[in-house]
PDB file of C-alpha atoms in Angstrom:
ATOM      1  CA  MET D   1       0.000   0.000   0.000  1.00 56.00           C
ATOM      2  CA  ALA D   2       1.493   3.293  -1.057  1.00 70.00           C
ATOM      3  CA  PHE D   3       1.571   6.221   1.307  1.00 81.00           C
ATOM      4  CA  SER D   4      -0.734   8.881  -0.094  1.00 87.00           C
ATOM      5  CA  LEU D   5      -2.867  11.766   1.052  1.00 89.00           C
ATOM      6  CA  TYR D   6      -5.959   9.568   0.868  1.00 83.00           C
ATOM      7  CA  SER D   7      -4.439   6.943   3.170  1.00 86.00           C
ATOM      8  CA  LEU D   8      -3.401   9.678   5.604  1.00 91.00           C
ATOM      9  CA  LEU D   9      -6.945  11.088   5.635  1.00 89.00           C
ATOM     10  CA  GLN D  10      -8.363   7.597   6.063  1.00 89.00           C
ATOM     11  CA  ALA D  11      -6.088   6.980   9.068  1.00 92.00           C
ATOM     12  CA  ALA D  12      -7.197  10.277  10.620  1.00 92.00           C
ATOM     13  CA  LEU D  13     -10.820   9.299  10.040  1.00 93.00           C
ATOM     14  CA  LEU D  14     -10.250   5.964  11.775  1.00 93.00           C
ATOM     15  CA  ILE D  15      -8.705   7.719  14.781  1.00 92.00           C
ATOM     16  CA  VAL D  16     -11.615  10.169  15.052  1.00 91.00           C
ATOM     17  CA  ASN D  17     -14.036   7.242  14.767  1.00 92.00           C
ATOM     18  CA  ALA D  18     -12.201   5.445  17.568  1.00 89.00           C
ATOM     19  CA  VAL D  19     -12.432   8.496  19.822  1.00 87.00           C
ATOM     20  CA  ALA D  20     -16.108   8.985  18.957  1.00 87.00           C
ATOM     21  CA  VAL D  21     -17.140   5.489  20.009  1.00 85.00           C
ATOM     22  CA  LEU D  22     -15.500   5.586  23.442  1.00 79.00           C
ATOM     23  CA  HIS D  23     -18.335   5.269  25.934  1.00 76.00           C
ATOM     24  CA  GLU D  24     -17.841   7.184  29.145  1.00 74.00           C
ATOM     25  CA  GLU D  25     -19.572   4.778  31.515  1.00 73.00           C
ATOM     26  CA  ARG D  26     -18.504   1.507  29.917  1.00 77.00           C
ATOM     27  CA  PHE D  27     -14.865   2.223  29.177  1.00 76.00           C
ATOM     28  CA  LEU D  28     -13.569   5.570  30.354  1.00 72.00           C
ATOM     29  CA  ARG D  29     -14.820   5.293  33.933  1.00 73.00           C
ATOM     30  CA  HIS D  30     -13.146   1.876  34.333  1.00 73.00           C
ATOM     31  CA  VAL D  31      -9.754   3.314  33.434  1.00 73.00           C
ATOM     32  CA  GLY D  32     -10.260   6.355  35.682  1.00 72.00           C
ATOM     33  CA  TRP D  33     -11.207   8.902  33.042  1.00 71.00           C
ATOM     34  CA  GLY D  34     -14.847   9.501  33.996  1.00 68.00           C
ATOM     35  CA  SER D  35     -16.480  12.909  33.976  1.00 65.00           C
ATOM     36  CA  ASP D  36     -16.483  13.224  37.764  1.00 61.00           C
ATOM     37  CA  GLN D  37     -12.726  12.682  38.069  1.00 55.00           C
ATOM     38  CA  GLY D  38     -10.139  15.358  37.455  1.00 53.00           C
ATOM     39  CA  ILE D  39     -12.265  18.279  38.594  1.00 59.00           C
ATOM     40  CA  GLY D  40      -9.912  21.005  39.762  1.00 60.00           C
ATOM     41  CA  GLY D  41     -10.497  23.948  42.014  1.00 62.00           C
ATOM     42  CA  PHE D  42     -11.179  27.524  41.029  1.00 68.00           C
ATOM     43  CA  GLY D  43      -8.275  29.160  39.280  1.00 69.00           C
ATOM     44  CA  GLU D  44      -6.312  25.947  38.801  1.00 75.00           C
ATOM     45  CA  GLU D  45      -5.165  24.850  35.391  1.00 80.00           C
ATOM     46  CA  PRO D  46      -6.820  21.597  34.306  1.00 77.00           C
ATOM     47  CA  GLY D  47      -4.466  18.643  34.076  1.00 81.00           C
ATOM     48  CA  ILE D  48      -3.745  16.612  30.972  1.00 83.00           C
ATOM     49  CA  LYS D  49      -6.287  13.964  31.988  1.00 81.00           C
ATOM     50  CA  ALA D  50      -9.071  16.553  32.306  1.00 79.00           C
ATOM     51  CA  GLN D  51      -8.106  18.124  28.978  1.00 83.00           C
ATOM     52  CA  LEU D  52      -8.140  14.754  27.186  1.00 83.00           C
ATOM     53  CA  THR D  53     -11.491  13.886  28.767  1.00 82.00           C
ATOM     54  CA  ASN D  54     -12.916  17.208  27.566  1.00 83.00           C
ATOM     55  CA  LEU D  55     -11.466  16.584  24.095  1.00 85.00           C
ATOM     56  CA  ILE D  56     -13.086  13.139  23.909  1.00 84.00           C
ATOM     57  CA  ARG D  57     -16.429  14.551  25.079  1.00 85.00           C
ATOM     58  CA  SER D  58     -16.194  17.393  22.553  1.00 87.00           C
ATOM     59  CA  VAL D  59     -15.370  15.069  19.658  1.00 86.00           C
ATOM     60  CA  ARG D  60     -18.331  12.858  20.552  1.00 86.00           C
ATOM     61  CA  THR D  61     -20.658  15.860  20.720  1.00 88.00           C
ATOM     62  CA  VAL D  62     -19.520  17.951  17.770  1.00 90.00           C
ATOM     63  CA  MET D  63     -18.380  15.322  15.262  1.00 87.00           C
ATOM     64  CA  ARG D  64     -21.373  12.971  15.432  1.00 86.00           C
ATOM     65  CA  VAL D  65     -23.233  14.187  12.317  1.00 90.00           C
ATOM     66  CA  PRO D  66     -20.146  15.084  10.235  1.00 91.00           C
ATOM     67  CA  LEU D  67     -18.665  11.640  10.933  1.00 92.00           C
ATOM     68  CA  ILE D  68     -21.749   9.978   9.503  1.00 92.00           C
ATOM     69  CA  ALA D  69     -21.404  11.993   6.298  1.00 94.00           C
ATOM     70  CA  VAL D  70     -17.634  11.532   5.989  1.00 93.00           C
ATOM     71  CA  ASN D  71     -17.891   7.798   6.669  1.00 93.00           C
ATOM     72  CA  SER D  72     -20.614   7.474   4.025  1.00 95.00           C
ATOM     73  CA  VAL D  73     -18.513   9.308   1.445  1.00 93.00           C
ATOM     74  CA  THR D  74     -15.489   7.159   2.316  1.00 91.00           C
ATOM     75  CA  ILE D  75     -17.484   3.948   1.926  1.00 92.00           C
ATOM     76  CA  ILE D  76     -18.865   5.083  -1.435  1.00 95.00           C
ATOM     77  CA  LEU D  77     -15.380   6.022  -2.666  1.00 89.00           C
ATOM     78  CA  LEU D  78     -14.007   2.654  -1.580  1.00 90.00           C
ATOM     79  CA  LEU D  79     -16.847   0.851  -3.345  1.00 95.00           C
ATOM     80  CA  LEU D  80     -16.390   2.828  -6.556  1.00 95.00           C
ATOM     81  CA  PHE D  81     -12.615   2.987  -6.811  1.00 89.00           C
ATOM     82  CA  GLY D  82     -11.513   0.034  -4.697  1.00 78.00           C
TER      83      GLY D  82
END
């Protein structure tokens, strides 16, 4: 398989899909990344764990509908052009 822009975009799509399907109660809470953990006090900078948890929650919220469209286009392109 040759390294191309399409394969790079497909790898990025797979990573975003993997982040989007992480379920907070089934998976993230078992590894200690639930929404109730990592809450800092007022004026404190959030740690890396809290920032990653917020990123995962944001990707799940914002990218839900665009991921459906991008996945559909990717499937159609793979069916047409192999």
